[in-house]
mmCIF file of C-alpha atoms and ligand atoms in Angstrom:
data_model
loop_
_atom_site.group_PDB
_atom_site.id
_atom_site.type_symbol
_atom_site.label_atom_id
_atom_site.label_comp_id
_atom_site.label_asym_id
_atom_site.label_seq_id
_atom_site.Cartn_x
_atom_site.Cartn_y
_atom_site.Cartn_z
ATOM 1 C CA UNK A 655 9.351 26.719 1.810
ATOM 2 C CA UNK A 656 10.779 23.739 -0.334
ATOM 3 C CA UNK A 657 14.208 24.631 0.931
ATOM 4 C CA UNK A 658 13.278 25.013 4.604
ATOM 5 C CA UNK A 659 11.310 21.642 4.401
ATOM 6 C CA UNK A 660 14.449 20.049 3.151
ATOM 7 C CA UNK A 661 16.535 21.302 5.962
ATOM 8 C CA UNK A 662 13.815 20.193 8.473
ATOM 9 C CA UNK A 663 13.596 16.642 6.912
ATOM 10 C CA UNK A 664 17.149 16.212 6.874
ATOM 11 C CA UNK A 665 17.443 17.287 10.733
ATOM 12 C CA UNK A 666 15.080 14.542 11.486
ATOM 13 C CA UNK A 667 16.778 12.248 9.384
ATOM 14 C CA UNK A 668 19.913 12.957 11.449
ATOM 15 C CA UNK A 669 18.259 12.757 14.810
ATOM 16 C CA UNK A 670 16.359 9.532 13.886
ATOM 17 C CA UNK A 671 19.825 7.863 12.836
ATOM 18 C CA UNK A 672 21.328 8.979 16.131
ATOM 19 C CA UNK A 673 18.581 7.629 18.324
ATOM 20 C CA UNK A 674 18.909 4.072 16.641
ATOM 21 C CA UNK A 675 22.696 4.426 16.901
ATOM 22 C CA UNK A 676 23.167 4.470 13.313
ATOM 23 C CA UNK A 677 25.603 6.681 11.170
ATOM 24 C CA UNK A 678 23.015 9.493 9.569
ATOM 25 C CA UNK A 679 25.167 9.038 6.361
ATOM 26 C CA UNK A 680 23.841 5.590 6.061
ATOM 27 C CA UNK A 681 20.354 6.944 5.099
ATOM 28 C CA UNK A 682 19.554 8.748 1.979
ATOM 29 C CA UNK A 683 16.598 10.901 1.104
ATOM 30 C CA UNK A 684 14.827 10.260 -2.012
ATOM 31 C CA UNK A 685 12.838 13.276 -2.831
ATOM 32 C CA UNK A 686 9.550 11.996 -4.643
ATOM 33 C CA UNK A 687 8.885 14.283 -7.312
ATOM 34 C CA UNK A 688 5.724 12.355 -8.711
ATOM 35 C CA UNK A 689 2.797 14.870 -10.206
ATOM 36 C CA UNK A 690 4.992 17.804 -8.884
ATOM 37 C CA UNK A 691 5.178 20.577 -11.803
ATOM 38 C CA UNK A 692 8.732 21.220 -13.429
ATOM 39 C CA UNK A 693 9.074 24.612 -11.587
ATOM 40 C CA UNK A 694 8.361 22.690 -7.944
ATOM 41 C CA UNK A 695 11.150 20.221 -9.108
ATOM 42 C CA UNK A 696 13.605 23.043 -10.069
ATOM 43 C CA UNK A 697 13.301 24.664 -6.815
ATOM 44 C CA UNK A 698 13.988 21.401 -4.869
ATOM 45 C CA UNK A 699 17.215 20.775 -7.064
ATOM 46 C CA UNK A 700 18.060 24.340 -6.290
ATOM 47 C CA UNK A 701 17.420 23.724 -2.837
ATOM 48 C CA UNK A 702 19.965 20.602 -2.826
ATOM 49 C CA UNK A 703 17.798 17.716 -3.689
ATOM 50 C CA UNK A 704 19.944 15.153 -5.736
ATOM 51 C CA UNK A 705 17.822 11.750 -5.456
ATOM 52 C CA UNK A 706 14.652 12.095 -7.064
ATOM 53 C CA UNK A 707 12.004 9.547 -7.295
ATOM 54 C CA UNK A 708 9.223 8.911 -9.973
ATOM 55 C CA UNK A 709 6.408 6.299 -10.215
ATOM 56 C CA UNK A 710 5.442 6.756 -13.940
ATOM 57 C CA UNK A 711 7.833 5.987 -16.650
ATOM 58 C CA UNK A 712 6.472 8.745 -19.039
ATOM 59 C CA UNK A 713 6.125 11.311 -16.629
ATOM 60 C CA UNK A 714 9.781 10.661 -15.464
ATOM 61 C CA UNK A 715 11.077 10.718 -18.709
ATOM 62 C CA UNK A 716 9.899 14.404 -19.269
ATOM 63 C CA UNK A 717 11.347 15.557 -16.253
ATOM 64 C CA UNK A 718 14.601 13.696 -16.779
ATOM 65 C CA UNK A 719 14.879 15.306 -20.198
ATOM 66 C CA UNK A 720 14.428 18.618 -18.522
ATOM 67 C CA UNK A 721 16.828 18.344 -15.773
ATOM 68 C CA UNK A 722 19.266 15.816 -16.789
ATOM 69 C CA UNK A 723 20.868 12.646 -15.305
ATOM 70 C CA UNK A 724 24.641 11.653 -14.511
ATOM 71 C CA UNK A 725 24.943 15.448 -13.844
ATOM 72 C CA UNK A 726 24.797 14.962 -10.160
ATOM 73 C CA UNK A 727 21.167 13.813 -10.101
ATOM 74 C CA UNK A 728 19.976 10.208 -9.800
ATOM 75 C CA UNK A 729 16.538 9.133 -10.785
ATOM 76 C CA UNK A 730 14.763 6.418 -9.042
ATOM 77 C CA UNK A 731 11.619 4.581 -10.093
ATOM 78 C CA UNK A 732 9.225 3.794 -7.266
ATOM 79 C CA UNK A 733 5.866 2.574 -9.138
ATOM 80 C CA UNK A 734 4.002 -0.150 -10.575
ATOM 81 C CA UNK A 735 6.312 -0.952 -13.730
ATOM 82 C CA UNK A 736 4.758 -2.493 -16.805
ATOM 83 C CA UNK A 737 6.723 -4.973 -18.709
ATOM 84 C CA UNK A 738 6.244 -3.018 -22.145
ATOM 85 C CA UNK A 739 7.944 0.049 -20.418
ATOM 86 C CA UNK A 740 11.152 -2.049 -19.301
ATOM 87 C CA UNK A 741 12.903 -1.156 -22.391
ATOM 88 C CA UNK A 742 12.708 2.674 -21.500
ATOM 89 C CA UNK A 743 14.359 2.333 -17.845
ATOM 90 C CA UNK A 744 17.849 1.969 -18.678
ATOM 91 C CA UNK A 745 18.257 5.308 -20.176
ATOM 92 C CA UNK A 746 16.224 7.035 -17.225
ATOM 93 C CA UNK A 747 16.665 5.364 -13.986
ATOM 94 C CA UNK A 748 19.769 4.351 -11.450
ATOM 95 C CA UNK A 749 17.676 2.113 -9.274
ATOM 96 C CA UNK A 750 14.203 0.366 -9.373
ATOM 97 C CA UNK A 751 12.612 0.171 -5.885
ATOM 98 C CA UNK A 752 9.560 -1.667 -7.080
ATOM 99 C CA UNK A 753 10.278 -5.086 -8.890
ATOM 100 C CA UNK A 754 7.440 -7.076 -7.535
ATOM 101 C CA UNK A 755 7.524 -10.120 -9.312
ATOM 102 C CA UNK A 756 10.202 -12.807 -10.917
ATOM 103 C CA UNK A 757 8.613 -12.439 -14.217
ATOM 104 C CA UNK A 758 9.108 -8.584 -14.161
ATOM 105 C CA UNK A 759 12.818 -9.287 -13.086
ATOM 106 C CA UNK A 760 13.306 -11.744 -16.028
ATOM 107 C CA UNK A 761 12.158 -9.022 -18.229
ATOM 108 C CA UNK A 762 14.308 -6.579 -17.015
ATOM 109 C CA UNK A 763 17.418 -9.053 -17.300
ATOM 110 C CA UNK A 764 16.622 -10.024 -20.755
ATOM 111 C CA UNK A 765 16.756 -6.687 -22.071
ATOM 112 C CA UNK A 766 20.088 -5.894 -20.094
ATOM 113 C CA UNK A 767 21.580 -8.917 -21.496
ATOM 114 C CA UNK A 768 20.411 -7.635 -24.880
ATOM 115 C CA UNK A 769 22.164 -4.119 -24.571
ATOM 116 C CA UNK A 770 25.029 -5.419 -22.246
ATOM 117 C CA UNK A 771 23.700 -3.698 -19.075
ATOM 118 C CA UNK A 772 22.854 -4.403 -15.755
ATOM 119 C CA UNK A 773 19.994 -2.816 -13.737
ATOM 120 C CA UNK A 774 20.255 -2.473 -10.028
ATOM 121 C CA UNK A 775 16.761 -3.234 -8.465
ATOM 122 C CA UNK A 776 15.300 -3.770 -5.136
ATOM 123 C CA UNK A 777 12.493 -6.512 -4.569
ATOM 124 C CA UNK A 778 9.211 -5.208 -3.256
ATOM 125 C CA UNK A 779 7.958 -7.111 -0.628
ATOM 126 C CA UNK A 780 4.423 -7.232 0.416
ATOM 127 C CA UNK A 781 4.606 -7.533 4.308
ATOM 128 C CA UNK A 782 1.139 -6.375 4.994
ATOM 129 C CA UNK A 783 -0.350 -9.173 2.672
ATOM 130 C CA UNK A 784 -3.082 -6.394 1.374
ATOM 131 C CA UNK A 785 -4.679 -7.458 -1.751
ATOM 132 C CA UNK A 786 -3.998 -4.041 -3.109
ATOM 133 C CA UNK A 787 -0.489 -4.025 -2.784
ATOM 134 C CA UNK A 788 2.141 -5.517 -4.981
ATOM 135 C CA UNK A 789 5.075 -7.276 -3.926
ATOM 136 C CA UNK A 790 6.566 -10.594 -3.189
ATOM 137 C CA UNK A 791 4.951 -12.811 -0.336
ATOM 138 C CA UNK A 792 7.723 -12.722 2.330
ATOM 139 C CA UNK A 793 7.130 -16.486 3.323
ATOM 140 C CA UNK A 794 8.423 -17.152 -0.399
ATOM 141 C CA UNK A 795 11.419 -14.779 -0.583
ATOM 142 C CA UNK A 796 13.980 -16.884 0.857
ATOM 143 C CA UNK A 797 13.148 -19.620 -1.534
ATOM 144 C CA UNK A 798 12.428 -17.319 -4.461
ATOM 145 C CA UNK A 799 15.556 -15.146 -4.279
ATOM 146 C CA UNK A 800 17.831 -17.893 -5.460
ATOM 147 C CA UNK A 801 16.115 -17.773 -8.716
ATOM 148 C CA UNK A 802 16.515 -13.724 -8.926
ATOM 149 C CA UNK A 803 20.259 -14.167 -8.074
ATOM 150 C CA UNK A 804 20.794 -16.186 -11.402
ATOM 151 C CA UNK A 805 19.372 -13.160 -13.523
ATOM 152 C CA UNK A 806 22.952 -11.338 -14.556
ATOM 153 C CA UNK A 807 20.987 -8.674 -16.089
ATOM 154 C CA UNK A 808 19.897 -7.170 -12.548
ATOM 155 C CA UNK A 809 21.623 -6.647 -9.548
ATOM 156 C CA UNK A 810 19.788 -7.556 -6.339
ATOM 157 C CA UNK A 811 20.666 -4.491 -4.173
ATOM 158 C CA UNK A 812 17.982 -4.536 -1.404
ATOM 159 C CA UNK A 813 14.392 -4.741 -0.250
ATOM 160 C CA UNK A 814 11.471 -2.301 -0.406
ATOM 161 C CA UNK A 815 8.154 -2.132 1.157
ATOM 162 C CA UNK A 816 5.106 0.039 1.487
ATOM 163 C CA UNK A 817 2.860 -0.433 4.747
ATOM 164 C CA UNK A 818 -0.786 -0.091 5.072
ATOM 165 C CA UNK A 819 -1.297 3.645 5.392
ATOM 166 C CA UNK A 820 -2.007 5.049 9.136
ATOM 167 C CA UNK A 821 -1.665 8.355 10.696
ATOM 168 C CA UNK A 822 -0.130 7.119 13.407
ATOM 169 C CA UNK A 823 3.669 6.404 12.554
ATOM 170 C CA UNK A 824 4.220 3.818 15.115
ATOM 171 C CA UNK A 825 1.585 1.577 13.232
ATOM 172 C CA UNK A 826 4.249 0.922 10.719
ATOM 173 C CA UNK A 827 7.142 0.168 12.860
ATOM 174 C CA UNK A 828 6.241 -3.843 13.069
ATOM 175 C CA UNK A 829 6.316 -4.084 9.141
ATOM 176 C CA UNK A 830 9.548 -2.113 8.859
ATOM 177 C CA UNK A 831 10.947 -4.326 11.539
ATOM 178 C CA UNK A 832 9.819 -7.406 9.633
ATOM 179 C CA UNK A 833 11.353 -6.365 6.359
ATOM 180 C CA UNK A 834 14.889 -5.801 7.996
ATOM 181 C CA UNK A 835 14.468 -9.073 9.511
ATOM 182 C CA UNK A 836 13.584 -10.672 6.249
ATOM 183 C CA UNK A 837 16.663 -9.016 4.849
ATOM 184 C CA UNK A 838 18.763 -10.587 7.519
ATOM 185 C CA UNK A 839 17.376 -13.816 6.777
ATOM 186 C CA UNK A 840 18.108 -13.709 3.247
ATOM 187 C CA UNK A 841 21.442 -12.218 3.501
ATOM 188 C CA UNK A 842 22.392 -15.081 6.216
ATOM 189 C CA UNK A 843 21.817 -17.605 3.109
ATOM 190 C CA UNK A 844 25.138 -16.200 1.534
ATOM 191 C CA UNK A 845 23.541 -16.501 -1.801
ATOM 192 C CA UNK A 846 26.153 -15.204 -4.389
ATOM 193 C CA UNK A 847 24.903 -11.903 -6.400
ATOM 194 C CA UNK A 848 22.733 -11.196 -3.774
ATOM 195 C CA UNK A 849 23.333 -7.922 -1.977
ATOM 196 C CA UNK A 850 20.709 -6.434 -0.067
ATOM 197 C CA UNK A 851 22.440 -3.690 1.443
ATOM 198 C CA UNK A 852 19.434 -1.282 1.037
ATOM 199 C CA UNK A 853 16.133 -1.030 2.734
ATOM 200 C CA UNK A 854 13.845 1.395 0.806
ATOM 201 C CA UNK A 855 11.198 2.161 3.648
ATOM 202 C CA UNK A 856 9.315 5.049 5.041
ATOM 203 C CA UNK A 857 7.540 8.123 3.585
ATOM 204 C CA UNK A 858 6.570 11.201 4.830
ATOM 205 C CA UNK A 859 4.616 10.258 7.732
ATOM 206 C CA UNK A 860 6.668 7.453 9.007
ATOM 207 C CA UNK A 861 10.307 7.940 7.782
ATOM 208 C CA UNK A 862 11.581 8.595 11.239
ATOM 209 C CA UNK A 863 10.274 5.265 12.151
ATOM 210 C CA UNK A 864 11.626 3.443 9.143
ATOM 211 C CA UNK A 865 15.183 5.055 9.968
ATOM 212 C CA UNK A 866 14.908 3.645 13.367
ATOM 213 C CA UNK A 867 14.415 0.107 11.981
ATOM 214 C CA UNK A 868 17.238 0.103 9.480
ATOM 215 C CA UNK A 869 15.956 2.289 6.371
ATOM 216 C CA UNK A 870 18.744 3.161 4.114
ATOM 217 C CA UNK A 871 16.449 4.965 1.474
ATOM 218 C CA UNK A 872 13.370 6.992 2.629
ATOM 219 C CA UNK A 873 11.060 7.917 0.038
ATOM 220 C CA UNK A 874 9.461 11.406 0.878
ATOM 221 C CA UNK A 875 6.912 13.294 -1.143
ATOM 222 C CA UNK A 876 4.660 15.725 0.615
ATOM 223 C CA UNK A 877 6.835 16.115 3.529
ATOM 224 C CA UNK A 878 9.332 18.111 1.058
ATOM 225 C CA UNK A 879 7.113 19.753 -1.467
ATOM 226 C CA UNK A 880 3.587 19.972 0.202
ATOM 227 C CA UNK A 881 0.407 18.246 -1.030
ATOM 228 C CA UNK A 882 0.405 16.632 -4.498
ATOM 229 C CA UNK A 883 -2.009 18.316 -7.252
ATOM 230 C CA UNK A 884 -4.042 15.286 -7.321
ATOM 231 C CA UNK A 885 -3.771 14.423 -3.560
ATOM 232 C CA UNK A 886 -6.950 13.052 -2.184
ATOM 233 C CA UNK A 887 -7.038 10.206 -4.694
ATOM 234 C CA UNK A 888 -4.071 8.153 -3.329
ATOM 235 C CA UNK A 889 -1.554 6.819 -5.694
ATOM 236 C CA UNK A 890 0.732 5.019 -3.717
ATOM 237 C CA UNK A 891 1.839 1.687 -4.041
HETATM 238 C C1 PLP B 1034 4.204 8.776 -3.511
HETATM 239 C C2 PLP B 1034 5.076 7.586 -2.914
HETATM 240 C C3 PLP B 1034 5.755 7.993 -1.906
HETATM 241 C C4 PLP B 1034 5.925 9.392 -1.381
HETATM 242 O O1 PLP B 1034 4.778 9.621 -0.561
HETATM 243 P P1 PLP B 1034 4.493 10.837 0.785
HETATM 244 O O2 PLP B 1034 3.639 10.481 1.483
HETATM 245 O O3 PLP B 1034 4.155 12.189 -0.094
HETATM 246 O O4 PLP B 1034 5.761 11.126 1.085
HETATM 247 C C5 PLP B 1034 6.653 7.088 -1.325
HETATM 248 N N1 PLP B 1034 6.840 5.967 -1.913
HETATM 249 C C6 PLP B 1034 6.087 5.551 -2.952
HETATM 250 C C7 PLP B 1034 6.102 4.143 -3.453
HETATM 251 C C8 PLP B 1034 5.105 6.456 -3.407
HETATM 252 O O5 PLP B 1034 4.255 5.973 -4.664
#
């Protein structure tokens, strides 16, 4: 089941990239393993998933201990990161998708400096302006991003967003287009130490639309593993 889902999702990624005239190798699939059992994650890895995404530090820590890191597997953090958990992320994650404030970036920077490290991060942008969603206001970003650039303990590798959930994937398209435009605007400022190569956008229901709009990282959970054990109460964002 999981291996068939993986084949299918990979095929859809390639087709979406081609529709947009993009090289499919410019899109990476992040398999979102949150809430899935170790047995399920093992099947995913067996099937060939190499990029894994978690949204809770503690849960991720257990899985990373079980499956390892730097052995061909990369773990990304996609959830709400509390400042008191920042000290753990360096041993666990290769990329943090969800840095939603300057204060959080500063906390990561400070810890990184202390241990002589640098953490690649994406800035989460609240394109939809929903109160329930975290993220930087897109209107503030072109000005704010200079402050992020000064933090040597983080590498600003791109932007991430979560649109309002809707069954119809086309509803997501304008949000993803706006994130890409915002990226282009910020890139054109030519600020040192701001890279913005990555656009993390698209989930199970809308990753093809996201790819058509320029996603380089799609975060797919249920589309690969089936429903999460707790699904019903939504834990996205
Ligand atoms: C859970 C989650 C996903 C995956 O959602 P699916 O709809 O299961 O693909 C993607 N991104 C974030 C931030 C999430 O929390």
